[in-house]
Tab-separated table of N, CA and C in Angstrom:
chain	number	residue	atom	x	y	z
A	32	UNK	N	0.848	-1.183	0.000
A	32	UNK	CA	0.000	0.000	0.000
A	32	UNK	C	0.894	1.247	0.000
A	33	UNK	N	0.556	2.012	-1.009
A	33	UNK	CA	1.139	3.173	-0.734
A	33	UNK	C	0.390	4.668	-0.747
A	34	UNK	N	1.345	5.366	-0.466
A	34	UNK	CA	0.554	6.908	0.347
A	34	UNK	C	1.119	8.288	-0.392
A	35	UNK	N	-0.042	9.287	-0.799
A	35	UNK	CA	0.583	10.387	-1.784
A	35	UNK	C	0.642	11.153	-0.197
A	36	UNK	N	1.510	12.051	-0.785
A	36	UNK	CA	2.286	12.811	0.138
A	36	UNK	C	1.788	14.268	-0.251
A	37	UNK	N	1.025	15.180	0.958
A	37	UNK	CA	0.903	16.463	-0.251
A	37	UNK	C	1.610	17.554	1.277
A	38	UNK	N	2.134	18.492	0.293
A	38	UNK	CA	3.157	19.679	0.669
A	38	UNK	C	1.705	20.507	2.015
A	39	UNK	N	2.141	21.265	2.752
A	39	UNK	CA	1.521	21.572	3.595
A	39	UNK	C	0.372	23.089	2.508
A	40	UNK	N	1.030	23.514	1.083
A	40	UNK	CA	-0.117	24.409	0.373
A	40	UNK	C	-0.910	23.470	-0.232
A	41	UNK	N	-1.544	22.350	-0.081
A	41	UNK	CA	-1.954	21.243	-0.424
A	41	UNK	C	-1.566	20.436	-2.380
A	42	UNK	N	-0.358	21.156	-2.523
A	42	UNK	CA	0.778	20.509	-3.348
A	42	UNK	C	1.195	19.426	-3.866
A	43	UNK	N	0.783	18.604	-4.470
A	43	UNK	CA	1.278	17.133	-4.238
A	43	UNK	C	2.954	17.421	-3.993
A	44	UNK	N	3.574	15.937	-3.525
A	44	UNK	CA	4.776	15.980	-3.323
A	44	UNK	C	5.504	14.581	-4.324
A	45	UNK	N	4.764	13.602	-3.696
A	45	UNK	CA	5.443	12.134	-3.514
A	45	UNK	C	4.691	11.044	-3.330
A	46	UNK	N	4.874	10.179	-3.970
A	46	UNK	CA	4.371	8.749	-3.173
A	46	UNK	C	5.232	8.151	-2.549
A	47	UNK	N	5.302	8.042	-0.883
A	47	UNK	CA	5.763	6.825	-0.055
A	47	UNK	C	5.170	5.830	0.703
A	48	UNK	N	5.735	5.152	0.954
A	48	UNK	CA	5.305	3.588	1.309
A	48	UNK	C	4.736	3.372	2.640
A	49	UNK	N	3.382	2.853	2.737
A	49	UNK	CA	2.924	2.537	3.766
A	49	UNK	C	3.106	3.095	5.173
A	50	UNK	N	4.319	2.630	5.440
A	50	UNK	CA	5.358	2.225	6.194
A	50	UNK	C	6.080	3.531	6.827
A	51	UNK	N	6.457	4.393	5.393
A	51	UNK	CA	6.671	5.674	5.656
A	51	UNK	C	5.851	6.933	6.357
A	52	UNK	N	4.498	6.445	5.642
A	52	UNK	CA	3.365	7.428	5.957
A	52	UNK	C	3.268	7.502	7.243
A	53	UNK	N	3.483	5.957	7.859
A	53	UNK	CA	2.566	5.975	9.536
A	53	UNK	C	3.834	6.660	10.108
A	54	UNK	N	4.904	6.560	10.294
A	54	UNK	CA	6.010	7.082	10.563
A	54	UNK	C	6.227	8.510	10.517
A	55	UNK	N	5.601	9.080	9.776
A	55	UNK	CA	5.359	10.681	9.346
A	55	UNK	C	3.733	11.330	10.404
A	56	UNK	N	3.233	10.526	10.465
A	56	UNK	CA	1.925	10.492	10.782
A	56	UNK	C	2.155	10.269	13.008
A	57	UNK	N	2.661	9.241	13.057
A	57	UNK	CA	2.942	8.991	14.492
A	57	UNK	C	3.963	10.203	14.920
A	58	UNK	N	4.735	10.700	14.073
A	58	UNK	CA	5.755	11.932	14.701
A	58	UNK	C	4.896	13.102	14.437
A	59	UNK	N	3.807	13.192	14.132
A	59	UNK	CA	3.155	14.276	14.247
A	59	UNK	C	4.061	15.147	12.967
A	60	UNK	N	4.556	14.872	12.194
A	60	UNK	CA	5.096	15.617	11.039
A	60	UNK	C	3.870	15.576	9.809
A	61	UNK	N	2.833	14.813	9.794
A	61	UNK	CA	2.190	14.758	9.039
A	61	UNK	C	0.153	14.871	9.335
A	62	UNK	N	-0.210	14.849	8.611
A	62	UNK	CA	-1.769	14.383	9.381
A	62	UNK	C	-2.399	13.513	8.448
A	63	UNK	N	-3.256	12.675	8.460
A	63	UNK	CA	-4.215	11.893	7.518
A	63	UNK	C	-5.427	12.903	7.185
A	64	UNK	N	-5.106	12.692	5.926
A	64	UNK	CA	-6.465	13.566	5.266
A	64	UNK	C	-7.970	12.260	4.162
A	65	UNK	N	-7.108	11.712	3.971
A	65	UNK	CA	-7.638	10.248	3.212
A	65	UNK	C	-6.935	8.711	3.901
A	66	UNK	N	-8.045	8.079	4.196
A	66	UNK	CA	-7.575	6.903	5.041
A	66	UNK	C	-8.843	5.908	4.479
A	67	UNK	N	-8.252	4.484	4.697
A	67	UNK	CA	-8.506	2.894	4.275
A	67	UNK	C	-10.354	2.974	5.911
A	68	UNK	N	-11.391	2.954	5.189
A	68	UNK	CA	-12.095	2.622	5.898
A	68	UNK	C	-12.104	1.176	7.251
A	69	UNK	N	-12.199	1.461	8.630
A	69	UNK	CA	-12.413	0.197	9.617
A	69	UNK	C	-10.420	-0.263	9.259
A	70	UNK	N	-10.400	-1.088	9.887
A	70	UNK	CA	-9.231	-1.712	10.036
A	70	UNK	C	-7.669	-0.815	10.429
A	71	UNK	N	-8.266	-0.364	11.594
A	71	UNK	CA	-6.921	0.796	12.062
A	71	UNK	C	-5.539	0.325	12.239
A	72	UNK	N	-4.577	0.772	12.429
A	72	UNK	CA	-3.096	0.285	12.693
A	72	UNK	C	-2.863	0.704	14.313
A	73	UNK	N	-2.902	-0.151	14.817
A	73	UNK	CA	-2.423	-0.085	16.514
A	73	UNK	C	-1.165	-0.123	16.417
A	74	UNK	N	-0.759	1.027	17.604
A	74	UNK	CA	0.704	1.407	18.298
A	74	UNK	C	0.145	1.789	19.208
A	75	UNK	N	1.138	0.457	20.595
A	75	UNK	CA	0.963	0.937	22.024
A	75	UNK	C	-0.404	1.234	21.844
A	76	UNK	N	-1.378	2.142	22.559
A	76	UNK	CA	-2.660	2.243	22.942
A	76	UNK	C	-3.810	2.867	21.934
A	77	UNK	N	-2.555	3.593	21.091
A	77	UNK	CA	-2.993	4.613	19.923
A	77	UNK	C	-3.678	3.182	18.832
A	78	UNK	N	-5.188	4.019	18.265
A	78	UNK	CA	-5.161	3.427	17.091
A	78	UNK	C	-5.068	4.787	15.820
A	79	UNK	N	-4.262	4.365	14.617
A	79	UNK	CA	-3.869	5.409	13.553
A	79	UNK	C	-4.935	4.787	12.540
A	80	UNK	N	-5.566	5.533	11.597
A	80	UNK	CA	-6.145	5.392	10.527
A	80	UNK	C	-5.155	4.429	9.619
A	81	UNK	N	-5.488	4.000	8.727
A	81	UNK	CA	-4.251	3.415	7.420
A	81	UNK	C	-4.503	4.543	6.454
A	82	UNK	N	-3.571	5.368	5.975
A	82	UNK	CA	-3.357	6.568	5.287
A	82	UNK	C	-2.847	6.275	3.711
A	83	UNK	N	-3.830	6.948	3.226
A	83	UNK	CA	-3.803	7.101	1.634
A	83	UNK	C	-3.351	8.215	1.112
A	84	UNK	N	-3.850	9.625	1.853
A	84	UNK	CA	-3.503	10.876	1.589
A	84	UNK	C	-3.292	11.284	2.474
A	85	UNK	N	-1.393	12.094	3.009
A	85	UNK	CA	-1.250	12.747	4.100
A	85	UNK	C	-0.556	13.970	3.466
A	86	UNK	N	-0.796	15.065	4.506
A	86	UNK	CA	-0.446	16.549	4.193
A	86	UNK	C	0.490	16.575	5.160
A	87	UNK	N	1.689	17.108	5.098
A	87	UNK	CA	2.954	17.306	6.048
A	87	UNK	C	2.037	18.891	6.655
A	88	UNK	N	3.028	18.996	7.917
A	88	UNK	CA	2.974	19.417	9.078
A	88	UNK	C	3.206	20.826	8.661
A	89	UNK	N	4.404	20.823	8.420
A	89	UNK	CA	5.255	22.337	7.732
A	89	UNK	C	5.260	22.269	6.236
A	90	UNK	N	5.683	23.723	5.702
A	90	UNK	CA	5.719	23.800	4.481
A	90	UNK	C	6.881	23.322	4.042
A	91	UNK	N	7.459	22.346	2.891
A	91	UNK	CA	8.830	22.196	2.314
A	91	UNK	C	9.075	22.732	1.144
A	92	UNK	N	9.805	23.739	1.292
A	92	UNK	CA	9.863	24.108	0.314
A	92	UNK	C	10.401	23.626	-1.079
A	93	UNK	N	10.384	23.512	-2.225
A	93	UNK	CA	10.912	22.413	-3.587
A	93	UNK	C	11.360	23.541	-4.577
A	94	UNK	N	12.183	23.143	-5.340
A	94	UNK	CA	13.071	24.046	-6.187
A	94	UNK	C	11.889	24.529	-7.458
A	95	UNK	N	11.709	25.802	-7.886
A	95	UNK	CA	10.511	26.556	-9.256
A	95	UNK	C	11.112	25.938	-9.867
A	96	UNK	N	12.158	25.061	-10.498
A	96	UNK	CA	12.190	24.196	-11.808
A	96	UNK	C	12.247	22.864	-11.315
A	97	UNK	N	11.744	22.356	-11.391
A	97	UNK	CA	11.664	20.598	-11.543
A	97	UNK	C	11.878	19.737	-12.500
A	98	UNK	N	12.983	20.388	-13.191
A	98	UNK	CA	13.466	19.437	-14.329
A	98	UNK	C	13.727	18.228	-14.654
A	99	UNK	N	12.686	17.264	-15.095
A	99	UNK	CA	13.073	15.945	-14.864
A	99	UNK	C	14.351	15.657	-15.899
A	100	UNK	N	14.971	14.642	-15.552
A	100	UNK	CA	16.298	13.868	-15.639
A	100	UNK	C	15.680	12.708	-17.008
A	101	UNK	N	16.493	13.079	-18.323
A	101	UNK	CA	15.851	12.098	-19.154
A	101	UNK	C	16.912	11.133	-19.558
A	102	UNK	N	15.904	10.103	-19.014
A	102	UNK	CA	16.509	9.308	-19.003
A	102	UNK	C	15.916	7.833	-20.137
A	103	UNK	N	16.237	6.752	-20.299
A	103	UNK	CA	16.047	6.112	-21.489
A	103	UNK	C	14.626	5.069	-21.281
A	104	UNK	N	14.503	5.060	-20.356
A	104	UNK	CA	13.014	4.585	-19.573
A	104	UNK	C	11.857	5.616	-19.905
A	105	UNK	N	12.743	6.995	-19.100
A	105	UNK	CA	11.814	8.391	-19.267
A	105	UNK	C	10.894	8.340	-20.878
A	106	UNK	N	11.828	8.467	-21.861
A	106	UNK	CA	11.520	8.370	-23.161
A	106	UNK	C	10.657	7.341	-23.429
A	107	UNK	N	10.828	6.472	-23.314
A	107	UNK	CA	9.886	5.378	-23.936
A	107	UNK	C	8.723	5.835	-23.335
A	108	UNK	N	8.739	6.035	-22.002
A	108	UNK	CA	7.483	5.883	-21.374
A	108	UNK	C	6.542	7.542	-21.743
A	109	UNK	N	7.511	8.484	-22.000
A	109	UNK	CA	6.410	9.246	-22.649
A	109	UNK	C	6.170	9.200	-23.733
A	110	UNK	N	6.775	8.366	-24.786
A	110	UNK	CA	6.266	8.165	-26.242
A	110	UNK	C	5.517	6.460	-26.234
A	111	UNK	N	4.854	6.456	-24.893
A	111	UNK	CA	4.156	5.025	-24.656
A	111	UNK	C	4.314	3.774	-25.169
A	112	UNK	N	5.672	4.078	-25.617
A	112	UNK	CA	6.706	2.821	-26.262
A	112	UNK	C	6.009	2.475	-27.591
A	113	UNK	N	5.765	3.272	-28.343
A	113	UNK	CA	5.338	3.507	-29.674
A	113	UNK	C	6.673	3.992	-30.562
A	114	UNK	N	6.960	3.608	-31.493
A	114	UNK	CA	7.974	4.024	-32.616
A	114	UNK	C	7.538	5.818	-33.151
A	115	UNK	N	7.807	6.806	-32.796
A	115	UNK	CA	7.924	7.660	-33.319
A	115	UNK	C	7.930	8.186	-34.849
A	116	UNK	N	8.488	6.943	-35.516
A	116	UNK	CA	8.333	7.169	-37.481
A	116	UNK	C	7.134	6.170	-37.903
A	117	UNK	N	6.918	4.619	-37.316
A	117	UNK	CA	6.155	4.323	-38.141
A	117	UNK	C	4.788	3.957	-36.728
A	118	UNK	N	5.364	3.777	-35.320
A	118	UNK	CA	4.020	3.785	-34.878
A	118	UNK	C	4.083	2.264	-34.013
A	119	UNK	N	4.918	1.333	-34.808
A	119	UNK	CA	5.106	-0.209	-33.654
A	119	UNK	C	5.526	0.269	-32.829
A	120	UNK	N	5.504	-0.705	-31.650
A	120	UNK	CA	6.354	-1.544	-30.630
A	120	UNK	C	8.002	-0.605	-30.524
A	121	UNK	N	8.421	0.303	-29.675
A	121	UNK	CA	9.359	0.493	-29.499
A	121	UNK	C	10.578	0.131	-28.214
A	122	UNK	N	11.771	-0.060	-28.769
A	122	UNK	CA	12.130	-0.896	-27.754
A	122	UNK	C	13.302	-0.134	-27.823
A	123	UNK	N	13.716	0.750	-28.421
A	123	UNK	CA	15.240	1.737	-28.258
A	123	UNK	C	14.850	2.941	-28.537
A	124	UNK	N	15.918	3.838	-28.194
A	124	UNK	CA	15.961	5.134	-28.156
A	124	UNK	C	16.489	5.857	-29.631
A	125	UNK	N	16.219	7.108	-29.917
A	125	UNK	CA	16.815	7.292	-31.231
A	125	UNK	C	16.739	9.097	-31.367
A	126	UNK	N	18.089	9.173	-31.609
A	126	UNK	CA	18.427	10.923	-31.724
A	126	UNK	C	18.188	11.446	-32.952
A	127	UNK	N	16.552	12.368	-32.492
A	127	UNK	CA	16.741	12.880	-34.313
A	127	UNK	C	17.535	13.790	-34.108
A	128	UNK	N	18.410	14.596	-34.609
A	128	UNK	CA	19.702	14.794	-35.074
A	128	UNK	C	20.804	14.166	-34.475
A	129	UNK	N	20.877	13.301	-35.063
A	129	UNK	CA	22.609	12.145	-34.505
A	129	UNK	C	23.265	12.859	-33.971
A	130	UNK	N	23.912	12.590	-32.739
A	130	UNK	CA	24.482	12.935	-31.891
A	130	UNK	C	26.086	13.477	-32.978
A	131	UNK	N	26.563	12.709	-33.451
A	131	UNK	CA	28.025	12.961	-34.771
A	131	UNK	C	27.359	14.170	-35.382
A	132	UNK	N	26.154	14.838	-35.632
A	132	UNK	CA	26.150	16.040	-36.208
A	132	UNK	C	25.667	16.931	-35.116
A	133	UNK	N	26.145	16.856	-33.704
A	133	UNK	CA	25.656	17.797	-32.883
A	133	UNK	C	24.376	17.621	-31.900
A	134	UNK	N	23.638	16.873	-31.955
A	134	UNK	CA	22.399	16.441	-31.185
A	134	UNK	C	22.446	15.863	-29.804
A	135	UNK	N	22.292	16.718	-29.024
A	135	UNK	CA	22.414	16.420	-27.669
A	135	UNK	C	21.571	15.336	-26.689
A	136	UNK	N	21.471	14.828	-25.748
A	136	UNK	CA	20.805	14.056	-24.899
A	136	UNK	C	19.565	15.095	-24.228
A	137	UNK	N	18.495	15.351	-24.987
A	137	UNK	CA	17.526	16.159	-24.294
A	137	UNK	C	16.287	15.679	-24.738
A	138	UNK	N	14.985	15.819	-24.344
A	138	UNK	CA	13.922	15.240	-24.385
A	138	UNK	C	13.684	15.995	-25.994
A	139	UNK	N	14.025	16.645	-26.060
A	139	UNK	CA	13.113	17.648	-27.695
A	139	UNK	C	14.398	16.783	-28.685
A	140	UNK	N	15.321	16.065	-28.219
A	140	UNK	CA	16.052	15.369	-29.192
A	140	UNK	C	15.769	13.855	-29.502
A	141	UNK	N	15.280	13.299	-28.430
A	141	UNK	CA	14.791	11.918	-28.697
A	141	UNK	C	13.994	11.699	-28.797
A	142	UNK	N	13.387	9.889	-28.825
A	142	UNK	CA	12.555	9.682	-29.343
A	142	UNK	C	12.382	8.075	-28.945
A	143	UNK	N	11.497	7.742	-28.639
A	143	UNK	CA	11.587	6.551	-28.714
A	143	UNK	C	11.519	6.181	-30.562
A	144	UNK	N	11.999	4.529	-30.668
A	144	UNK	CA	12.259	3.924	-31.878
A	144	UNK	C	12.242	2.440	-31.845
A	145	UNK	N	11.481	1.564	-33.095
A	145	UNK	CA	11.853	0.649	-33.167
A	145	UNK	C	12.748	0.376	-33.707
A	146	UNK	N	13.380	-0.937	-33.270
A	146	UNK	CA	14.942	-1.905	-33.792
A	146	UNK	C	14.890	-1.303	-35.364
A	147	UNK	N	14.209	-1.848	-36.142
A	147	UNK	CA	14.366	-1.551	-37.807
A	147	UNK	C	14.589	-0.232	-38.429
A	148	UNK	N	13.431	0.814	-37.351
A	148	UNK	CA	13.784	1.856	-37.762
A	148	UNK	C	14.973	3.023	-37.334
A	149	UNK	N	14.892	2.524	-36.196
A	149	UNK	CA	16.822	2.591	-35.966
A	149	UNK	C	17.807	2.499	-36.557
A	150	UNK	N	17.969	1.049	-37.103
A	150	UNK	CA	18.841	0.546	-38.026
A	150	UNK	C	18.876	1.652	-39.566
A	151	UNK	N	17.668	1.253	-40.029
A	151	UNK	CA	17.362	2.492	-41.371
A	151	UNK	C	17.913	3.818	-40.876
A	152	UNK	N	17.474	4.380	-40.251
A	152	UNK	CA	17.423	5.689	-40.319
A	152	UNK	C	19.103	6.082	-39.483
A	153	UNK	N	19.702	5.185	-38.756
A	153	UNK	CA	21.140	5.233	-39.052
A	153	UNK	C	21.823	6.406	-38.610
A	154	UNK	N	22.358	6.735	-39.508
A	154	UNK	CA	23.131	8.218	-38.576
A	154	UNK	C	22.697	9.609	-39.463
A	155	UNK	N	21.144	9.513	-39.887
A	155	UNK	CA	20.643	10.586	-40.698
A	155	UNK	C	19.648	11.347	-39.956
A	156	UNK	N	18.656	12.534	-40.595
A	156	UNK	CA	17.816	12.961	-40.098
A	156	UNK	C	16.860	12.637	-40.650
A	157	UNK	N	15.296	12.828	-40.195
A	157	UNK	CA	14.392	12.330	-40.638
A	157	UNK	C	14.215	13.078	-41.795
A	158	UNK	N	14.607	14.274	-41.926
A	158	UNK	CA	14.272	14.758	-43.646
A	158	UNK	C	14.775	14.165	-44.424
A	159	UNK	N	16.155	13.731	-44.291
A	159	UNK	CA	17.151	13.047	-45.175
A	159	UNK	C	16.499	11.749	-45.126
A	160	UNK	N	15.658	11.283	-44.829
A	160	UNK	CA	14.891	10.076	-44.333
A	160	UNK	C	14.145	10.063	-45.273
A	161	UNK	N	12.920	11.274	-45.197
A	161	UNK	CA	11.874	11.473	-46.037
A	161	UNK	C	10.880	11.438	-44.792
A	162	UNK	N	11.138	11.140	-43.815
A	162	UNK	CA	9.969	10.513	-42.269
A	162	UNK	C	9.540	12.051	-41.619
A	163	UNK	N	8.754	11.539	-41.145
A	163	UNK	CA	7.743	12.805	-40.425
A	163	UNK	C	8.064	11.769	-38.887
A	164	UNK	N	7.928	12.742	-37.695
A	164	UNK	CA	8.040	12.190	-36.321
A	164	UNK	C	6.090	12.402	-36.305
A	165	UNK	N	5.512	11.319	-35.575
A	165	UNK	CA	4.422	11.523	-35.988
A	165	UNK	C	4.149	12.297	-34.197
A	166	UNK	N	5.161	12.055	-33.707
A	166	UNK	CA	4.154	13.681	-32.141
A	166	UNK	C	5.709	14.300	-32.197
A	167	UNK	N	5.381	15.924	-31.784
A	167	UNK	CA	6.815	16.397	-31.819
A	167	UNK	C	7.183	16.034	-30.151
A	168	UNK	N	8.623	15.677	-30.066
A	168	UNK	CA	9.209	15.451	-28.548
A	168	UNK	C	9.841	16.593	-27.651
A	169	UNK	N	8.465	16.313	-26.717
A	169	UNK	CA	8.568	17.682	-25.686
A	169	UNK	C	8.708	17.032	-24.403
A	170	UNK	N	9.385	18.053	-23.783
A	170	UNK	CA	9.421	17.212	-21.808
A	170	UNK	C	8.194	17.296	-21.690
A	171	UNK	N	7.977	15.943	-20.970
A	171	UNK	CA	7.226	15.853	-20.307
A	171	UNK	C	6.117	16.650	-19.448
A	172	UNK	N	5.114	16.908	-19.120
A	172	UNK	CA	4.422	17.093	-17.990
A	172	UNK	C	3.100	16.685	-17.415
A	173	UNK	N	3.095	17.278	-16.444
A	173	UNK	CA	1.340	16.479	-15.411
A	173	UNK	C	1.864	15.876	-14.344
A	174	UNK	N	0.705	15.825	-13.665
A	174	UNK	CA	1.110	15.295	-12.658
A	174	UNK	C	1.841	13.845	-12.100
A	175	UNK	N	1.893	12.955	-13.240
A	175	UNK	CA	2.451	11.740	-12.861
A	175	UNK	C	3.913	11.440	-13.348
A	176	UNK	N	4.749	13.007	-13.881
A	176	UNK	CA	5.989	13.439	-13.862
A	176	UNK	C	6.471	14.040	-12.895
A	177	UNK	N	5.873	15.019	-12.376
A	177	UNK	CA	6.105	15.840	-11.389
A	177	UNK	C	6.123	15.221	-10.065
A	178	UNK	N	5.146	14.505	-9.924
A	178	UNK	CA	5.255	13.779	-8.693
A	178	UNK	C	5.639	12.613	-8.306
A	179	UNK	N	6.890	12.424	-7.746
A	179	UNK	CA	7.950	10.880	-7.768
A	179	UNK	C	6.747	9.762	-7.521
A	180	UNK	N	7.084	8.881	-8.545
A	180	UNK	CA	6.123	7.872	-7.641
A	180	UNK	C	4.875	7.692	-7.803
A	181	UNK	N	3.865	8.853	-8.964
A	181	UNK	CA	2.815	8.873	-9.278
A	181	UNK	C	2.161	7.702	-10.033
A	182	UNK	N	3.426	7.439	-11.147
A	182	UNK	CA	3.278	6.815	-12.375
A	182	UNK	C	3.049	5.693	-12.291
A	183	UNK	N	2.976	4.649	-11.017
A	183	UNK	CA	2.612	3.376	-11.416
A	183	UNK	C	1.744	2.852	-10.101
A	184	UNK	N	0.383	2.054	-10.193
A	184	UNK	CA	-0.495	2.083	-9.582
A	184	UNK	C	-1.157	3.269	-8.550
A	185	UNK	N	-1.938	4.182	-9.893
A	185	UNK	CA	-2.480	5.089	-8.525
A	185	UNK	C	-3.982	4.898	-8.021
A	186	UNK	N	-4.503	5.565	-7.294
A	186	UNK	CA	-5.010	4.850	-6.377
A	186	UNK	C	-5.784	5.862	-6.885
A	187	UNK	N	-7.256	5.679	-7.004
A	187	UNK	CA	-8.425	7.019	-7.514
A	187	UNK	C	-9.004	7.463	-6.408
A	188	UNK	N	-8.587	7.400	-5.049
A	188	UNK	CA	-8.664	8.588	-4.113
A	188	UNK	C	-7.282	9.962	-4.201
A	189	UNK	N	-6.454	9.621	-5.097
A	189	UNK	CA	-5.494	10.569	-5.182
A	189	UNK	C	-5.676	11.783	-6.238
A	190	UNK	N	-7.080	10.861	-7.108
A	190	UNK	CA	-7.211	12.381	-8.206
A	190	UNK	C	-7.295	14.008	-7.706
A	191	UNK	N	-8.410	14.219	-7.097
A	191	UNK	CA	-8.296	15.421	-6.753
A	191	UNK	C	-6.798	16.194	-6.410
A	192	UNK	N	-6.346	15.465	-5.376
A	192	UNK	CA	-5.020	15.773	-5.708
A	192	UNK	C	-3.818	15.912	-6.203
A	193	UNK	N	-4.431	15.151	-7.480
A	193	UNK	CA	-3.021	15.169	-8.637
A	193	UNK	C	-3.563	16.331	-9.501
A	194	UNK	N	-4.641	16.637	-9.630
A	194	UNK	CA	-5.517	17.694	-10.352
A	194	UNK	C	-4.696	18.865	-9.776
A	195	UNK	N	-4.455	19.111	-8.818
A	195	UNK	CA	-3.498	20.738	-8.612
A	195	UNK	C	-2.686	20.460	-9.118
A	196	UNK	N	-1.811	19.487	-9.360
A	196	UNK	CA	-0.646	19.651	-9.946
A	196	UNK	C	-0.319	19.553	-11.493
A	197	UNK	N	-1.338	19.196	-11.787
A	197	UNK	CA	-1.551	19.029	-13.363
A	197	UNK	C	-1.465	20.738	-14.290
């Protein structure tokens, strides 16, 4: 089970683990705002809710750019592991402008790609190709970038609160 974490301006932050939450929650650093109906968690005499959505105590403050880190997972998963030229199954990464003519490691440079069209398209550009990128490649955003931990099993008591951050 895990627990979204929201900033004390009701912010999302994070998803942490169970485990973490009650721990945040028993030090009084946190409060339960969304909790698992009946079935409480006993400590010593205390019973705690089981926490789905907790709001920290104080404000933390987080850096105005949140630049995510792209990385080769990152890519696929925002081009939903779709081939970028023809649309299959993608399983590698691919620099439209080849890195040998200057093309850097940045999200507006890659792409996800399948094996074949990798191979083809080689150390050229897609004009020299004749290929159209069929979405142009932009960083990322929404809330299940922004917030560590969003992206895989969320829980639909967390919408409202991924909605501010979106």
């Amino acid at each position: 089970m895990r627990t979204l974490v929201l900033n004390a301006g009701y912010e999302p932050l994070t998803v942490v683990s169970f485990k973490r939450a009650m721990v945040l929650v028993m030090n009084d650093k946190a409060s339960v705002i969304e909790h698992v109906e009946g079935d409480p968690v006993w400590a010593g005499r205390s019973a705690y809710e089981r926490p789905v959505v907790i709001i920290l105590s104080r404000y933390v403050r987080m850096p105005s750019s949140r630049r995510l880190p792209v990385t080769r997972r990152g890519v696929l998963r925002r081009d939903a592991h779709r081939c970028a030229y023809c649309g299959k199954a993608a399983a590698t990464i691919d620099h439209v402008l080849p890195r040998s003519r200057g093309g850097g490691y940045s999200w507006e440079n890659l792409v996800a790609c399948c094996l074949r069209c990798n191979n083809i398209k080689s150390d050229r550009t897609p004009q020299e190709m004749g290929w159209m990128l069929q979405n142009a490649p932009l960083p990322p955003r929404g809330a299940p970038w922004i917030v560590r931990g969003a992206e895989r099993g969320r829980d639909p008591r967390w919408e409202p609160y991924l909605a501010l951050a979106a």
